């Protein structure tokens, strides 16, 4: 008789496989629940931490995913860990740069609206009368 998934006797590999399947099916909450179950039973499971990082990345939390990925320390180098690290870096950079262009564009617009002849800090551009 096979152990049920919710049974404590279900092997970690089986639960991890089902959690990966749930994540692939976009059932992020189910995948996270199964991953948390694995990490409670085996806190040193590098595969569990890796899957938790993938779940957090899917939820749009690259900072937390990076912290979880640091806990994933496989005994041998794993390409999957490096792939997730790259995705985290890519999404982390993308989320940081979303805010910056707005400020850069505003600054650029301010510079471009100032006539080339304006050299003083306070001039016609700032609303104060320009002195010859």
N, C-alpha and C. Protein backbone atom coordinates (compact mmCIF):
# COMPACT_ATOMS: atom_id res chain seq x y z
N UNK A 1 0.84 -1.18 0.00
CA UNK A 1 0.00 0.00 0.00
C UNK A 1 0.89 1.24 0.00
N UNK A 2 0.60 2.17 -0.91
CA UNK A 2 1.38 3.40 -1.04
C UNK A 2 0.95 4.41 0.03
N UNK A 3 1.90 5.14 0.62
CA UNK A 3 1.53 6.17 1.58
C UNK A 3 0.86 7.35 0.87
N UNK A 4 -0.12 7.95 1.51
CA UNK A 4 -0.80 9.12 0.96
C UNK A 4 0.14 10.32 1.06
N UNK A 5 -0.07 11.31 0.20
CA UNK A 5 0.80 12.48 0.17
C UNK A 5 0.84 13.20 1.51
N UNK A 6 -0.29 13.28 2.18
CA UNK A 6 -0.32 13.99 3.47
C UNK A 6 0.23 13.13 4.60
N UNK A 7 0.49 11.87 4.31
CA UNK A 7 1.04 10.96 5.32
C UNK A 7 2.49 11.35 5.60
N UNK A 8 2.87 11.26 6.84
CA UNK A 8 4.24 11.61 7.24
C UNK A 8 5.24 10.66 6.59
N UNK A 9 4.80 9.48 6.22
CA UNK A 9 5.71 8.49 5.65
C UNK A 9 5.99 8.72 4.17
N UNK A 10 5.29 9.65 3.53
CA UNK A 10 5.54 9.91 2.11
C UNK A 10 6.98 10.40 1.96
N UNK A 11 7.74 9.79 1.07
CA UNK A 11 9.14 10.20 0.90
C UNK A 11 9.26 11.65 0.42
N UNK A 12 10.32 12.31 0.86
CA UNK A 12 10.55 13.70 0.46
C UNK A 12 10.59 13.86 -1.05
N UNK A 13 11.19 12.89 -1.73
CA UNK A 13 11.32 12.98 -3.19
C UNK A 13 9.95 13.02 -3.86
N UNK A 14 9.01 12.26 -3.33
CA UNK A 14 7.66 12.23 -3.89
C UNK A 14 6.97 13.57 -3.67
N UNK A 15 7.08 14.10 -2.46
CA UNK A 15 6.45 15.38 -2.14
C UNK A 15 7.08 16.49 -2.98
N UNK A 16 8.40 16.47 -3.13
CA UNK A 16 9.07 17.47 -3.96
C UNK A 16 8.63 17.38 -5.42
N UNK A 17 8.49 16.17 -5.92
CA UNK A 17 8.05 16.00 -7.31
C UNK A 17 6.64 16.56 -7.51
N UNK A 18 5.77 16.31 -6.56
CA UNK A 18 4.41 16.83 -6.66
C UNK A 18 4.41 18.36 -6.52
N UNK A 19 5.26 18.88 -5.65
CA UNK A 19 5.36 20.34 -5.49
C UNK A 19 5.86 20.98 -6.78
N UNK A 20 6.83 20.35 -7.43
CA UNK A 20 7.31 20.86 -8.73
C UNK A 20 6.20 20.84 -9.77
N UNK A 21 5.42 19.77 -9.76
CA UNK A 21 4.30 19.66 -10.69
C UNK A 21 3.28 20.77 -10.43
N UNK A 22 2.96 21.01 -9.17
CA UNK A 22 2.00 22.07 -8.84
C UNK A 22 2.53 23.44 -9.28
N UNK A 23 3.81 23.67 -9.11
CA UNK A 23 4.39 24.94 -9.54
C UNK A 23 4.32 25.08 -11.05
N UNK A 24 4.58 24.00 -11.77
CA UNK A 24 4.49 24.02 -13.23
C UNK A 24 3.06 24.25 -13.69
N UNK A 25 2.09 23.83 -12.89
CA UNK A 25 0.68 24.03 -13.20
C UNK A 25 0.18 25.39 -12.72
N UNK A 26 1.07 26.24 -12.24
CA UNK A 26 0.75 27.58 -11.73
C UNK A 26 -0.09 27.52 -10.46
N UNK A 27 -0.04 26.43 -9.73
CA UNK A 27 -0.70 26.32 -8.43
C UNK A 27 0.34 26.67 -7.37
N UNK A 28 0.67 27.95 -7.29
CA UNK A 28 1.77 28.42 -6.45
C UNK A 28 1.51 28.15 -4.97
N UNK A 29 0.28 28.36 -4.52
CA UNK A 29 -0.03 28.15 -3.10
C UNK A 29 0.14 26.68 -2.71
N UNK A 30 -0.32 25.78 -3.59
CA UNK A 30 -0.17 24.35 -3.31
C UNK A 30 1.30 23.95 -3.29
N UNK A 31 2.07 24.49 -4.23
CA UNK A 31 3.50 24.19 -4.28
C UNK A 31 4.20 24.72 -3.03
N UNK A 32 3.81 25.90 -2.60
CA UNK A 32 4.43 26.47 -1.40
C UNK A 32 4.08 25.66 -0.16
N UNK A 33 2.85 25.21 -0.07
CA UNK A 33 2.43 24.40 1.07
C UNK A 33 3.23 23.09 1.15
N UNK A 34 3.38 22.44 0.01
CA UNK A 34 4.15 21.19 -0.02
C UNK A 34 5.63 21.44 0.28
N UNK A 35 6.15 22.54 -0.24
CA UNK A 35 7.56 22.87 0.02
C UNK A 35 7.78 23.16 1.49
N UNK A 36 6.86 23.89 2.10
CA UNK A 36 6.97 24.17 3.53
C UNK A 36 6.92 22.87 4.34
N UNK A 37 6.09 21.94 3.89
CA UNK A 37 6.00 20.63 4.56
C UNK A 37 7.35 19.92 4.52
N UNK A 38 8.00 19.96 3.37
CA UNK A 38 9.32 19.33 3.22
C UNK A 38 10.34 20.01 4.13
N UNK A 39 10.34 21.34 4.13
CA UNK A 39 11.33 22.07 4.93
C UNK A 39 11.11 21.90 6.43
N UNK A 40 9.87 21.64 6.83
CA UNK A 40 9.63 21.35 8.25
C UNK A 40 10.21 19.99 8.63
N UNK A 41 10.07 19.03 7.72
CA UNK A 41 10.59 17.68 8.00
C UNK A 41 12.10 17.61 7.82
N UNK A 42 12.60 18.29 6.80
CA UNK A 42 14.03 18.24 6.48
C UNK A 42 14.55 19.65 6.24
N UNK A 43 14.88 20.39 7.30
CA UNK A 43 15.31 21.78 7.13
C UNK A 43 16.60 21.94 6.33
N UNK A 44 17.39 20.89 6.20
CA UNK A 44 18.64 20.97 5.44
C UNK A 44 18.48 20.52 3.99
N UNK A 45 17.27 20.31 3.54
CA UNK A 45 17.03 19.85 2.17
C UNK A 45 17.34 20.97 1.18
N UNK A 46 18.43 20.81 0.43
CA UNK A 46 18.78 21.85 -0.53
C UNK A 46 17.76 21.92 -1.65
N UNK A 47 17.17 20.77 -2.00
CA UNK A 47 16.14 20.78 -3.04
C UNK A 47 14.88 21.49 -2.56
N UNK A 48 14.57 21.34 -1.28
CA UNK A 48 13.42 22.04 -0.70
C UNK A 48 13.62 23.55 -0.72
N UNK A 49 14.82 24.00 -0.36
CA UNK A 49 15.12 25.43 -0.38
C UNK A 49 15.13 25.96 -1.81
N UNK A 50 15.64 25.16 -2.74
CA UNK A 50 15.64 25.58 -4.14
C UNK A 50 14.22 25.74 -4.65
N UNK A 51 13.36 24.79 -4.33
CA UNK A 51 11.97 24.87 -4.77
C UNK A 51 11.25 26.04 -4.10
N UNK A 52 11.56 26.29 -2.84
CA UNK A 52 10.97 27.44 -2.14
C UNK A 52 11.40 28.74 -2.82
N UNK A 53 12.66 28.82 -3.26
CA UNK A 53 13.14 30.00 -3.99
C UNK A 53 12.37 30.17 -5.29
N UNK A 54 12.11 29.06 -5.98
CA UNK A 54 11.33 29.13 -7.23
C UNK A 54 9.91 29.62 -6.96
N UNK A 55 9.32 29.15 -5.87
CA UNK A 55 7.96 29.57 -5.50
C UNK A 55 7.95 31.07 -5.21
N UNK A 56 8.92 31.54 -4.43
CA UNK A 56 8.98 32.96 -4.09
C UNK A 56 9.23 33.81 -5.33
N UNK A 57 10.03 33.32 -6.24
CA UNK A 57 10.27 34.04 -7.48
C UNK A 57 9.00 34.11 -8.31
N UNK A 58 8.25 33.04 -8.33
CA UNK A 58 6.98 33.02 -9.06
C UNK A 58 5.98 34.00 -8.45
N UNK A 59 6.04 34.17 -7.14
CA UNK A 59 5.16 35.12 -6.46
C UNK A 59 5.62 36.56 -6.63
N UNK A 60 6.76 36.76 -7.26
CA UNK A 60 7.26 38.11 -7.50
C UNK A 60 8.05 38.69 -6.35
N UNK A 61 8.73 37.84 -5.60
CA UNK A 61 9.52 38.29 -4.46
C UNK A 61 10.98 37.86 -4.65
N UNK A 62 11.71 38.54 -5.56
CA UNK A 62 13.09 38.11 -5.84
C UNK A 62 14.03 38.26 -4.65
N UNK A 63 13.79 39.22 -3.77
CA UNK A 63 14.65 39.38 -2.59
C UNK A 63 14.55 38.20 -1.64
N UNK A 64 13.32 37.78 -1.37
CA UNK A 64 13.13 36.61 -0.50
C UNK A 64 13.62 35.34 -1.19
N UNK A 65 13.42 35.27 -2.50
CA UNK A 65 13.88 34.10 -3.25
C UNK A 65 15.40 33.99 -3.18
N UNK A 66 16.08 35.11 -3.26
CA UNK A 66 17.54 35.09 -3.17
C UNK A 66 18.00 34.60 -1.80
N UNK A 67 17.33 35.04 -0.75
CA UNK A 67 17.67 34.58 0.59
C UNK A 67 17.45 33.09 0.75
N UNK A 68 16.37 32.59 0.17
CA UNK A 68 16.07 31.16 0.23
C UNK A 68 17.08 30.37 -0.59
N UNK A 69 17.49 30.93 -1.72
CA UNK A 69 18.46 30.23 -2.57
C UNK A 69 19.81 30.10 -1.86
N UNK A 70 20.15 31.06 -1.03
CA UNK A 70 21.41 30.97 -0.27
C UNK A 70 21.40 29.78 0.69
N UNK A 71 20.21 29.39 1.14
CA UNK A 71 20.10 28.23 2.03
C UNK A 71 20.22 26.91 1.27
N UNK A 72 20.08 26.98 -0.04
CA UNK A 72 20.18 25.79 -0.88
C UNK A 72 21.64 25.54 -1.21
N UNK A 73 22.22 24.57 -0.54
CA UNK A 73 23.64 24.26 -0.74
C UNK A 73 23.79 22.80 -1.11
N UNK A 74 23.72 22.51 -2.42
CA UNK A 74 23.86 21.11 -2.84
C UNK A 74 25.29 20.62 -2.63
N UNK A 75 25.46 19.32 -2.42
CA UNK A 75 26.81 18.78 -2.22
C UNK A 75 27.67 18.90 -3.48
N UNK A 76 27.05 18.85 -4.63
CA UNK A 76 27.74 19.03 -5.92
C UNK A 76 27.13 20.25 -6.60
N UNK A 77 27.90 20.97 -7.43
CA UNK A 77 27.32 22.10 -8.17
C UNK A 77 26.14 21.63 -9.02
N UNK A 78 25.07 22.40 -9.00
CA UNK A 78 23.86 22.06 -9.74
C UNK A 78 23.51 23.20 -10.69
N UNK A 79 23.26 22.85 -11.94
CA UNK A 79 22.91 23.85 -12.94
C UNK A 79 21.59 24.53 -12.60
N UNK A 80 20.66 23.79 -12.00
CA UNK A 80 19.36 24.36 -11.66
C UNK A 80 19.49 25.50 -10.65
N UNK A 81 20.41 25.37 -9.72
CA UNK A 81 20.64 26.42 -8.73
C UNK A 81 21.16 27.68 -9.42
N UNK A 82 22.09 27.50 -10.34
CA UNK A 82 22.64 28.64 -11.08
C UNK A 82 21.58 29.29 -11.96
N UNK A 83 20.72 28.48 -12.55
CA UNK A 83 19.65 29.00 -13.40
C UNK A 83 18.70 29.86 -12.58
N UNK A 84 18.31 29.39 -11.42
CA UNK A 84 17.42 30.16 -10.55
C UNK A 84 18.11 31.43 -10.07
N UNK A 85 19.40 31.35 -9.77
CA UNK A 85 20.15 32.54 -9.35
C UNK A 85 20.14 33.58 -10.46
N UNK A 86 20.29 33.14 -11.70
CA UNK A 86 20.23 34.06 -12.84
C UNK A 86 18.86 34.69 -13.00
N UNK A 87 17.82 33.90 -12.83
CA UNK A 87 16.46 34.44 -12.93
C UNK A 87 16.19 35.45 -11.83
N UNK A 88 16.67 35.16 -10.64
CA UNK A 88 16.49 36.09 -9.52
C UNK A 88 17.22 37.40 -9.81
N UNK A 89 18.44 37.29 -10.29
CA UNK A 89 19.21 38.50 -10.62
C UNK A 89 18.52 39.30 -11.71
N UNK A 90 18.01 38.60 -12.71
CA UNK A 90 17.33 39.27 -13.82
C UNK A 90 16.08 39.99 -13.33
N UNK A 91 15.27 39.33 -12.55
CA UNK A 91 14.04 39.94 -12.05
C UNK A 91 14.33 41.01 -11.01
N UNK A 92 15.37 40.80 -10.23
CA UNK A 92 15.73 41.80 -9.24
C UNK A 92 16.18 43.09 -9.89
N UNK A 93 16.98 42.99 -10.94
CA UNK A 93 17.44 44.17 -11.68
C UNK A 93 16.26 44.82 -12.37
N UNK A 94 15.37 44.02 -12.96
CA UNK A 94 14.22 44.58 -13.65
C UNK A 94 13.31 45.32 -12.69
N UNK A 95 13.11 44.79 -11.49
CA UNK A 95 12.23 45.46 -10.54
C UNK A 95 12.86 46.74 -10.00
N UNK A 96 14.19 46.76 -9.87
CA UNK A 96 14.85 47.98 -9.40
C UNK A 96 14.87 49.05 -10.47
N UNK A 97 15.01 48.67 -11.74
CA UNK A 97 15.10 49.67 -12.79
C UNK A 97 13.74 50.20 -13.20
N UNK A 98 12.66 49.56 -12.81
CA UNK A 98 11.34 50.08 -13.14
C UNK A 98 11.12 51.44 -12.49
N UNK A 99 11.65 51.65 -11.32
CA UNK A 99 11.43 52.91 -10.62
C UNK A 99 12.41 53.99 -11.09
N UNK A 100 13.58 53.62 -11.46
CA UNK A 100 14.60 54.60 -11.80
C UNK A 100 14.34 55.38 -13.08
N UNK A 101 13.87 54.77 -14.16
CA UNK A 101 13.68 55.56 -15.38
C UNK A 101 12.73 56.73 -15.18
N UNK A 102 11.75 56.59 -14.32
CA UNK A 102 10.81 57.68 -14.10
C UNK A 102 11.56 58.89 -13.55
N UNK A 103 12.37 58.68 -12.54
CA UNK A 103 13.15 59.78 -11.98
C UNK A 103 14.15 60.31 -13.00
N UNK A 104 14.74 59.43 -13.76
CA UNK A 104 15.71 59.85 -14.78
C UNK A 104 15.02 60.66 -15.87
N UNK A 105 13.82 60.23 -16.27
CA UNK A 105 13.10 60.98 -17.30
C UNK A 105 12.71 62.35 -16.80
N UNK A 106 12.28 62.43 -15.54
CA UNK A 106 11.92 63.73 -14.98
C UNK A 106 13.13 64.64 -14.97
N UNK A 107 14.25 64.14 -14.52
CA UNK A 107 15.48 64.92 -14.49
C UNK A 107 15.88 65.33 -15.90
N UNK A 108 15.74 64.43 -16.84
CA UNK A 108 16.09 64.73 -18.22
C UNK A 108 15.18 65.81 -18.79
N UNK A 109 13.89 65.74 -18.47
CA UNK A 109 12.96 66.76 -18.95
C UNK A 109 13.30 68.12 -18.37
N UNK A 110 13.69 68.15 -17.11
CA UNK A 110 14.06 69.42 -16.49
C UNK A 110 15.27 70.03 -17.19
N UNK A 111 16.23 69.19 -17.50
CA UNK A 111 17.42 69.70 -18.18
C UNK A 111 17.09 70.17 -19.59
N UNK A 112 16.23 69.44 -20.28
CA UNK A 112 15.95 69.77 -21.67
C UNK A 112 15.05 71.00 -21.79
N UNK A 113 14.27 71.35 -20.76
CA UNK A 113 13.42 72.53 -20.85
C UNK A 113 14.19 73.80 -20.53
N UNK A 114 15.35 73.70 -19.97
CA UNK A 114 16.17 74.87 -19.66
C UNK A 114 16.91 75.29 -20.93
N UNK A 115 16.78 76.52 -21.33
CA UNK A 115 17.48 76.97 -22.54
C UNK A 115 18.99 76.84 -22.38
N UNK A 116 19.66 76.67 -23.48
CA UNK A 116 21.11 76.50 -23.46
C UNK A 116 21.81 77.73 -22.92
N UNK A 117 21.17 78.90 -23.01
CA UNK A 117 21.81 80.13 -22.54
C UNK A 117 21.72 80.30 -21.04
N UNK A 118 20.88 79.52 -20.37
CA UNK A 118 20.73 79.63 -18.91
C UNK A 118 21.94 78.99 -18.24
N UNK A 119 22.62 79.77 -17.44
CA UNK A 119 23.74 79.23 -16.69
C UNK A 119 23.57 79.44 -15.20
N UNK A 120 22.75 80.40 -14.83
CA UNK A 120 22.55 80.69 -13.41
C UNK A 120 21.62 79.65 -12.80
N UNK A 121 21.78 79.44 -11.51
CA UNK A 121 20.92 78.48 -10.83
C UNK A 121 19.48 78.97 -10.80
N UNK A 122 19.28 80.27 -10.58
CA UNK A 122 17.94 80.84 -10.59
C UNK A 122 17.82 81.73 -11.81
N UNK A 123 16.94 81.36 -12.68
CA UNK A 123 16.76 82.15 -13.90
C UNK A 123 15.32 82.02 -14.36
N UNK A 124 15.10 82.28 -15.63
CA UNK A 124 13.75 82.22 -16.16
C UNK A 124 13.14 80.83 -16.03
N UNK A 125 13.96 79.81 -15.95
CA UNK A 125 13.44 78.44 -15.85
C UNK A 125 12.85 78.16 -14.48
N UNK A 126 13.34 78.84 -13.47
CA UNK A 126 12.85 78.57 -12.12
C UNK A 126 11.77 79.55 -11.71
N UNK A 127 11.40 80.48 -12.58
CA UNK A 127 10.34 81.42 -12.27
C UNK A 127 10.85 82.75 -11.76
N UNK A 128 12.08 82.85 -11.36
CA UNK A 128 12.64 84.11 -10.89
C UNK A 128 13.12 84.92 -12.10
N UNK A 129 13.03 86.22 -12.02
CA UNK A 129 13.49 87.03 -13.16
C UNK A 129 15.00 86.87 -13.36
N UNK A 130 15.39 86.81 -14.61
CA UNK A 130 16.81 86.65 -14.94
C UNK A 130 17.47 88.01 -14.98
N UNK A 131 18.61 88.11 -14.38
CA UNK A 131 19.36 89.37 -14.36
C UNK A 131 20.44 89.32 -15.41
N UNK A 132 20.61 90.44 -16.12
CA UNK A 132 21.66 90.47 -17.16
C UNK A 132 23.05 90.42 -16.60
